[in-house]
Amino acid sequence: MTVDDDEILIGEGVAIDTAAAPVTLRMLSGGLDALVYGLFTFSLMGAVLNTIGGALNSAAQGAVVIGLLVICLVLIPALVETLSRGSSVGRIAVGLRIVRDDGGPASFRHSFIRAFTAIAEVYMTLGVIAITTSTLSARGKRLGDMLAGTYSMRVRGAPKPLPPIQMPAQLAPWANAADIRRLPDGLALTCRTFIARAPGLRPDARARLGNELFASLREYVSPAPPADAHPEYVIAAVLAERGAREFVIEQRRQGRIAREDQRVSTLPYGLPDA
């Protein structure tokens, strides 16, 4: 079992379904956003030109129009997307959110690139370029997403994540003391998926697959598990222990970063911070 283009693999075999939005939902949300920002732009532009347009020459009026277009179609959408953590009016309506390729929240840089690119691929071409690139992309990305490293994720109707792995109590002493090497991503993901779906498998297929994974897993564990241990319990124990160790390592890393940040922000030589 391998990780496909619609999954992110984190930790020891924890696969998160990216739930990439289909092109149809992206078209619907994009159309709603274009309508909202378009109406806002024309309303603001008309109000500004009616107020000060008579005092400006044609060149100044053109500069004002360009400035308003940049503000209304680039800066404001980028700010809205950043402050709302990837949402907009159209995305809220259809249940979508813009995230980075690794699943994290998009920053202002990502949102600005997307909004700036939308001028050409959405507004100037009536969405032809955006629809074409989204149709050809594995995750439904438009050109702005490809440049920014983002994609549109479904936040409603997405598959639920797999439940966490529980450590079998009878194997906890062995797993805590065992030397467990880092598992290959493919093997870790296969074991993770097998543990979650084992209750729904046929007994013969469940036993066969469990024994095969158990045999592959033993190469990365020392000493060997107890002879009477069930293969599924061993697989669960290895995954749970690896996950716990990864969590401790990450906690230590975060603590080290926090201490370094505190040292950097502290004045040297014991000077009081006014």
mmCIF file of C-alpha atoms in Angstrom:
data_model
loop_
_atom_site.group_PDB
_atom_site.id
_atom_site.type_symbol
_atom_site.label_atom_id
_atom_site.label_comp_id
_atom_site.label_asym_id
_atom_site.label_seq_id
_atom_site.Cartn_x
_atom_site.Cartn_y
_atom_site.Cartn_z
ATOM 1 C CA MET A 1 0.000 0.000 0.000
ATOM 2 C CA THR A 2 1.457 3.374 -0.959
ATOM 3 C CA VAL A 3 0.649 6.996 -0.331
ATOM 4 C CA ASP A 4 -1.300 8.480 -3.215
ATOM 5 C CA ASP A 5 -1.421 12.091 -4.413
ATOM 6 C CA ASP A 6 -4.358 12.862 -2.135
ATOM 7 C CA GLU A 7 -2.676 11.953 1.160
ATOM 8 C CA ILE A 8 -0.074 13.517 3.459
ATOM 9 C CA LEU A 9 2.115 11.154 5.469
ATOM 10 C CA ILE A 10 3.223 12.461 8.875
ATOM 11 C CA GLY A 11 4.957 10.806 11.816
ATOM 12 C CA GLU A 12 5.126 7.033 11.817
ATOM 13 C CA GLY A 13 2.620 5.992 9.207
ATOM 14 C CA VAL A 14 -0.125 8.482 10.059
ATOM 15 C CA ALA A 15 -1.755 9.334 6.755
ATOM 16 C CA ILE A 16 -4.021 12.337 6.556
ATOM 17 C CA ASP A 17 -6.485 12.430 3.700
ATOM 18 C CA THR A 18 -5.983 15.853 2.152
ATOM 19 C CA ALA A 19 -9.639 15.861 0.992
ATOM 20 C CA ALA A 20 -8.743 18.006 -2.000
ATOM 21 C CA ALA A 21 -11.783 19.847 -3.326
ATOM 22 C CA PRO A 22 -13.201 18.778 -6.715
ATOM 23 C CA VAL A 23 -13.128 21.249 -9.580
ATOM 24 C CA THR A 24 -16.892 21.736 -9.468
ATOM 25 C CA LEU A 25 -16.826 23.000 -5.884
ATOM 26 C CA ARG A 26 -13.845 25.213 -6.668
ATOM 27 C CA MET A 27 -15.735 26.711 -9.611
ATOM 28 C CA LEU A 28 -18.756 27.397 -7.424
ATOM 29 C CA SER A 29 -16.752 28.995 -4.612
ATOM 30 C CA GLY A 30 -14.635 30.960 -7.084
ATOM 31 C CA GLY A 31 -17.714 32.244 -8.860
ATOM 32 C CA LEU A 32 -19.249 33.433 -5.583
ATOM 33 C CA ASP A 33 -16.008 35.146 -4.556
ATOM 34 C CA ALA A 34 -15.644 36.802 -7.966
ATOM 35 C CA LEU A 35 -19.210 38.079 -7.709
ATOM 36 C CA VAL A 36 -18.677 39.478 -4.203
ATOM 37 C CA TYR A 37 -15.334 41.141 -4.945
ATOM 38 C CA GLY A 38 -16.523 42.339 -8.353
ATOM 39 C CA LEU A 39 -19.592 44.067 -6.925
ATOM 40 C CA PHE A 40 -17.511 45.569 -4.131
ATOM 41 C CA THR A 41 -14.893 46.813 -6.606
ATOM 42 C CA PHE A 42 -17.363 48.457 -8.977
ATOM 43 C CA SER A 43 -19.299 50.008 -6.092
ATOM 44 C CA LEU A 44 -16.176 51.459 -4.497
ATOM 45 C CA MET A 45 -14.784 52.587 -7.838
ATOM 46 C CA GLY A 46 -18.016 54.356 -8.746
ATOM 47 C CA ALA A 47 -18.194 56.092 -5.376
ATOM 48 C CA VAL A 48 -14.570 57.273 -5.553
ATOM 49 C CA LEU A 49 -14.774 58.499 -9.150
ATOM 50 C CA ASN A 50 -18.059 60.308 -8.513
ATOM 51 C CA THR A 51 -16.488 62.023 -5.524
ATOM 52 C CA ILE A 52 -13.091 63.084 -6.872
ATOM 53 C CA GLY A 53 -13.215 62.141 -10.545
ATOM 54 C CA GLY A 54 -14.132 65.647 -11.677
ATOM 55 C CA ALA A 55 -10.961 67.090 -10.195
ATOM 56 C CA LEU A 56 -8.675 64.588 -11.954
ATOM 57 C CA ASN A 57 -7.455 64.348 -15.508
ATOM 58 C CA SER A 58 -7.692 61.123 -17.517
ATOM 59 C CA ALA A 59 -4.228 59.897 -16.485
ATOM 60 C CA ALA A 60 -4.954 60.445 -12.794
ATOM 61 C CA GLN A 61 -8.302 58.731 -13.120
ATOM 62 C CA GLY A 62 -6.581 55.740 -14.734
ATOM 63 C CA ALA A 63 -4.093 55.587 -11.873
ATOM 64 C CA VAL A 64 -6.930 55.684 -9.350
ATOM 65 C CA VAL A 65 -8.751 52.879 -11.157
ATOM 66 C CA ILE A 66 -5.619 50.696 -11.235
ATOM 67 C CA GLY A 67 -4.947 51.393 -7.551
ATOM 68 C CA LEU A 68 -8.516 50.460 -6.593
ATOM 69 C CA LEU A 69 -8.328 47.268 -8.645
ATOM 70 C CA VAL A 70 -5.126 46.221 -6.864
ATOM 71 C CA ILE A 71 -6.622 47.003 -3.458
ATOM 72 C CA CYS A 72 -9.989 45.335 -4.077
ATOM 73 C CA LEU A 73 -8.867 42.295 -6.098
ATOM 74 C CA VAL A 74 -5.437 41.568 -4.606
ATOM 75 C CA LEU A 75 -4.814 43.103 -1.181
ATOM 76 C CA ILE A 76 -8.282 42.695 0.335
ATOM 77 C CA PRO A 77 -8.757 39.048 -0.816
ATOM 78 C CA ALA A 78 -5.250 38.207 0.440
ATOM 79 C CA LEU A 79 -5.943 39.800 3.826
ATOM 80 C CA VAL A 80 -9.344 38.119 4.142
ATOM 81 C CA GLU A 81 -7.875 34.737 3.268
ATOM 82 C CA THR A 82 -4.986 35.182 5.707
ATOM 83 C CA LEU A 83 -7.045 36.430 8.663
ATOM 84 C CA SER A 84 -9.746 33.791 8.139
ATOM 85 C CA ARG A 85 -7.142 31.006 7.810
ATOM 86 C CA GLY A 86 -7.941 30.180 4.196
ATOM 87 C CA SER A 87 -11.642 31.003 4.041
ATOM 88 C CA SER A 88 -13.717 33.406 1.976
ATOM 89 C CA VAL A 89 -17.410 33.994 1.337
ATOM 90 C CA GLY A 90 -17.530 31.438 -1.466
ATOM 91 C CA ARG A 91 -15.487 28.826 0.399
ATOM 92 C CA ILE A 92 -17.560 29.143 3.551
ATOM 93 C CA ALA A 93 -20.695 28.615 1.450
ATOM 94 C CA VAL A 94 -19.443 25.353 -0.098
ATOM 95 C CA GLY A 95 -17.234 24.121 2.759
ATOM 96 C CA LEU A 96 -13.700 24.680 1.475
ATOM 97 C CA ARG A 97 -10.477 26.131 2.872
ATOM 98 C CA ILE A 98 -7.107 27.034 1.349
ATOM 99 C CA VAL A 99 -4.142 25.289 3.015
ATOM 100 C CA ARG A 100 -0.480 24.712 2.241
ATOM 101 C CA ASP A 101 0.626 21.556 0.454
ATOM 102 C CA ASP A 102 1.625 20.066 3.812
ATOM 103 C CA GLY A 103 -1.815 20.800 5.294
ATOM 104 C CA GLY A 104 -0.754 23.823 7.335
ATOM 105 C CA PRO A 105 -2.457 27.243 7.256
ATOM 106 C CA ALA A 106 -1.585 29.542 4.374
ATOM 107 C CA SER A 107 0.335 32.730 5.186
ATOM 108 C CA PHE A 108 -0.095 36.190 3.658
ATOM 109 C CA ARG A 109 2.631 35.373 1.141
ATOM 110 C CA HIS A 110 0.687 32.363 -0.136
ATOM 111 C CA SER A 111 -2.563 34.338 -0.254
ATOM 112 C CA PHE A 112 -0.959 37.299 -2.025
ATOM 113 C CA ILE A 113 0.510 35.054 -4.739
ATOM 114 C CA ARG A 114 -2.869 33.411 -5.260
ATOM 115 C CA ALA A 115 -4.739 36.724 -5.385
ATOM 116 C CA PHE A 116 -2.191 38.360 -7.697
ATOM 117 C CA THR A 117 -2.251 35.399 -10.092
ATOM 118 C CA ALA A 118 -6.059 35.425 -10.065
ATOM 119 C CA ILE A 119 -6.018 38.753 -11.937
ATOM 120 C CA ALA A 120 -4.829 36.935 -15.058
ATOM 121 C CA GLU A 121 -6.199 33.421 -14.659
ATOM 122 C CA VAL A 122 -9.609 34.281 -13.199
ATOM 123 C CA TYR A 123 -10.694 37.839 -13.977
ATOM 124 C CA MET A 124 -8.945 38.583 -17.289
ATOM 125 C CA THR A 125 -9.778 35.194 -18.839
ATOM 126 C CA LEU A 126 -13.150 34.675 -17.107
ATOM 127 C CA GLY A 127 -11.729 31.683 -15.271
ATOM 128 C CA VAL A 128 -10.682 29.705 -18.370
ATOM 129 C CA ILE A 129 -7.061 29.281 -17.263
ATOM 130 C CA ALA A 130 -8.058 28.469 -13.675
ATOM 131 C CA ILE A 131 -10.594 25.849 -14.742
ATOM 132 C CA THR A 132 -8.177 24.266 -17.219
ATOM 133 C CA THR A 133 -5.290 23.960 -14.772
ATOM 134 C CA SER A 134 -7.596 22.735 -11.991
ATOM 135 C CA THR A 135 -8.992 20.038 -14.252
ATOM 136 C CA LEU A 136 -5.512 18.793 -15.181
ATOM 137 C CA SER A 137 -4.100 18.955 -11.636
ATOM 138 C CA ALA A 138 -4.234 15.945 -9.298
ATOM 139 C CA ARG A 139 -5.467 18.108 -6.402
ATOM 140 C CA GLY A 140 -7.555 20.494 -8.448
ATOM 141 C CA LYS A 141 -4.956 23.261 -8.213
ATOM 142 C CA ARG A 142 -5.187 26.399 -10.279
ATOM 143 C CA LEU A 143 -2.058 28.225 -11.433
ATOM 144 C CA GLY A 144 -1.967 30.418 -8.327
ATOM 145 C CA ASP A 145 -1.990 27.332 -6.100
ATOM 146 C CA MET A 146 0.886 25.803 -8.035
ATOM 147 C CA LEU A 147 2.987 28.954 -7.631
ATOM 148 C CA ALA A 148 2.080 29.440 -3.959
ATOM 149 C CA GLY A 149 2.246 25.789 -2.885
ATOM 150 C CA THR A 150 -1.371 25.570 -1.726
ATOM 151 C CA TYR A 151 -4.561 23.703 -2.557
ATOM 152 C CA SER A 152 -8.259 23.859 -1.686
ATOM 153 C CA MET A 153 -9.299 21.387 1.013
ATOM 154 C CA ARG A 154 -12.811 20.238 1.871
ATOM 155 C CA VAL A 155 -13.763 20.976 5.475
ATOM 156 C CA ARG A 156 -17.254 19.515 5.211
ATOM 157 C CA GLY A 157 -17.896 15.967 4.074
ATOM 158 C CA ALA A 158 -14.230 14.962 4.318
ATOM 159 C CA PRO A 159 -13.322 11.460 5.545
ATOM 160 C CA LYS A 160 -12.660 11.180 9.269
ATOM 161 C CA PRO A 161 -9.059 10.549 10.368
ATOM 162 C CA LEU A 162 -8.060 7.127 11.635
ATOM 163 C CA PRO A 163 -8.353 6.612 15.407
ATOM 164 C CA PRO A 164 -5.125 6.724 17.441
ATOM 165 C CA ILE A 165 -3.208 3.507 18.064
ATOM 166 C CA GLN A 166 -3.499 2.153 21.623
ATOM 167 C CA MET A 167 -0.566 0.408 23.290
ATOM 168 C CA PRO A 168 -1.442 -3.223 24.236
ATOM 169 C CA ALA A 169 -0.877 -3.375 28.003
ATOM 170 C CA GLN A 170 0.784 -6.804 27.910
ATOM 171 C CA LEU A 171 3.421 -5.602 25.419
ATOM 172 C CA ALA A 172 4.121 -2.185 26.941
ATOM 173 C CA PRO A 173 7.224 -3.314 28.954
ATOM 174 C CA TRP A 174 8.762 -4.959 25.898
ATOM 175 C CA ALA A 175 7.983 -2.013 23.567
ATOM 176 C CA ASN A 176 9.304 0.580 26.026
ATOM 177 C CA ALA A 177 12.676 -1.183 26.247
ATOM 178 C CA ALA A 178 12.956 -2.308 22.618
ATOM 179 C CA ASP A 179 15.211 -0.727 20.024
ATOM 180 C CA ILE A 180 12.800 0.281 17.261
ATOM 181 C CA ARG A 181 14.357 1.652 14.098
ATOM 182 C CA ARG A 182 12.544 4.142 11.913
ATOM 183 C CA LEU A 183 10.049 2.297 9.748
ATOM 184 C CA PRO A 184 9.876 2.864 5.985
ATOM 185 C CA ASP A 185 6.934 5.097 5.140
ATOM 186 C CA GLY A 186 5.240 2.458 3.018
ATOM 187 C CA LEU A 187 5.467 -0.229 5.705
ATOM 188 C CA ALA A 188 4.388 2.148 8.473
ATOM 189 C CA LEU A 189 1.359 3.328 6.498
ATOM 190 C CA THR A 190 0.366 -0.226 5.602
ATOM 191 C CA CYS A 191 0.576 -1.300 9.256
ATOM 192 C CA ARG A 192 -1.361 1.780 10.363
ATOM 193 C CA THR A 193 -4.131 1.164 7.875
ATOM 194 C CA PHE A 194 -4.234 -2.569 8.653
ATOM 195 C CA ILE A 195 -4.740 -1.980 12.404
ATOM 196 C CA ALA A 196 -7.580 0.440 11.716
ATOM 197 C CA ARG A 197 -9.360 -1.794 9.192
ATOM 198 C CA ALA A 198 -8.570 -5.228 10.597
ATOM 199 C CA PRO A 199 -12.002 -5.715 12.266
ATOM 200 C CA GLY A 200 -13.688 -5.415 8.868
ATOM 201 C CA LEU A 201 -11.471 -7.922 7.043
ATOM 202 C CA ARG A 202 -12.250 -11.583 6.424
ATOM 203 C CA PRO A 203 -10.623 -13.797 9.079
ATOM 204 C CA ASP A 204 -8.338 -15.566 6.599
ATOM 205 C CA ALA A 205 -7.227 -12.322 4.921
ATOM 206 C CA ARG A 206 -6.768 -10.674 8.302
ATOM 207 C CA ALA A 207 -4.542 -13.468 9.576
ATOM 208 C CA ARG A 208 -2.492 -13.678 6.379
ATOM 209 C CA LEU A 209 -1.879 -9.931 6.143
ATOM 210 C CA GLY A 210 -1.159 -9.659 9.856
ATOM 211 C CA ASN A 211 1.498 -12.389 9.669
ATOM 212 C CA GLU A 212 3.108 -10.799 6.591
ATOM 213 C CA LEU A 213 3.321 -7.380 8.238
ATOM 214 C CA PHE A 214 4.565 -8.940 11.471
ATOM 215 C CA ALA A 215 7.381 -10.656 9.560
ATOM 216 C CA SER A 216 8.370 -7.407 7.836
ATOM 217 C CA LEU A 217 8.207 -5.454 11.085
ATOM 218 C CA ARG A 218 10.519 -7.805 13.003
ATOM 219 C CA GLU A 219 13.504 -6.619 10.925
ATOM 220 C CA TYR A 220 13.251 -3.185 12.545
ATOM 221 C CA VAL A 221 12.766 -4.280 16.168
ATOM 222 C CA SER A 222 15.261 -5.672 18.669
ATOM 223 C CA PRO A 223 14.921 -7.771 20.760
ATOM 224 C CA ALA A 224 12.212 -9.874 19.183
ATOM 225 C CA PRO A 225 8.742 -9.676 20.736
ATOM 226 C CA PRO A 226 7.534 -12.409 23.096
ATOM 227 C CA ALA A 227 6.978 -15.690 21.294
ATOM 228 C CA ASP A 228 3.321 -15.913 22.313
ATOM 229 C CA ALA A 229 2.472 -12.326 21.281
ATOM 230 C CA HIS A 230 -0.270 -11.936 18.688
ATOM 231 C CA PRO A 231 0.996 -10.318 15.449
ATOM 232 C CA GLU A 232 -1.641 -7.570 15.552
ATOM 233 C CA TYR A 233 -0.707 -6.670 19.121
ATOM 234 C CA VAL A 234 2.968 -6.473 18.145
ATOM 235 C CA ILE A 235 2.179 -4.196 15.197
ATOM 236 C CA ALA A 236 0.056 -1.938 17.397
ATOM 237 C CA ALA A 237 2.737 -1.843 20.112
ATOM 238 C CA VAL A 238 5.475 -0.858 17.656
ATOM 239 C CA LEU A 239 3.370 1.905 16.089
ATOM 240 C CA ALA A 240 2.233 3.238 19.456
ATOM 241 C CA GLU A 241 5.765 3.280 20.874
ATOM 242 C CA ARG A 242 7.195 4.951 17.784
ATOM 243 C CA GLY A 243 4.464 7.577 17.927
ATOM 244 C CA ALA A 244 5.141 8.228 21.626
ATOM 245 C CA ARG A 245 8.876 8.600 21.002
ATOM 246 C CA GLU A 246 8.286 10.964 18.097
ATOM 247 C CA PHE A 247 6.010 13.038 20.332
ATOM 248 C CA VAL A 248 8.685 13.301 23.039
ATOM 249 C CA ILE A 249 11.290 14.326 20.452
ATOM 250 C CA GLU A 250 8.990 17.023 19.110
ATOM 251 C CA GLN A 251 8.260 18.293 22.627
ATOM 252 C CA ARG A 252 11.985 18.587 23.323
ATOM 253 C CA ARG A 253 12.511 20.397 20.035
ATOM 254 C CA GLN A 254 9.753 22.884 20.808
ATOM 255 C CA GLY A 255 11.156 23.424 24.295
ATOM 256 C CA ARG A 256 14.631 24.041 22.877
ATOM 257 C CA ILE A 257 13.228 26.588 20.416
ATOM 258 C CA ALA A 258 11.333 28.353 23.217
ATOM 259 C CA ARG A 259 14.498 28.561 25.362
ATOM 260 C CA GLU A 260 16.532 29.906 22.449
ATOM 261 C CA ASP A 261 13.865 32.512 21.702
ATOM 262 C CA GLN A 262 13.866 33.572 25.342
ATOM 263 C CA ARG A 263 17.679 33.903 25.341
ATOM 264 C CA VAL A 264 17.645 35.964 22.171
ATOM 265 C CA SER A 265 14.963 38.320 23.493
ATOM 266 C CA THR A 266 16.763 38.832 26.844
ATOM 267 C CA LEU A 267 19.148 41.767 27.182
ATOM 268 C CA PRO A 268 22.817 40.764 27.707
ATOM 269 C CA TYR A 269 24.972 41.250 30.787
ATOM 270 C CA GLY A 270 22.028 41.220 33.160
ATOM 271 C CA LEU A 271 20.745 44.616 32.037
ATOM 272 C CA PRO A 272 17.159 45.245 33.151
ATOM 273 C CA ASP A 273 14.532 45.272 30.430
ATOM 274 C CA ALA A 274 12.844 48.665 30.650
#
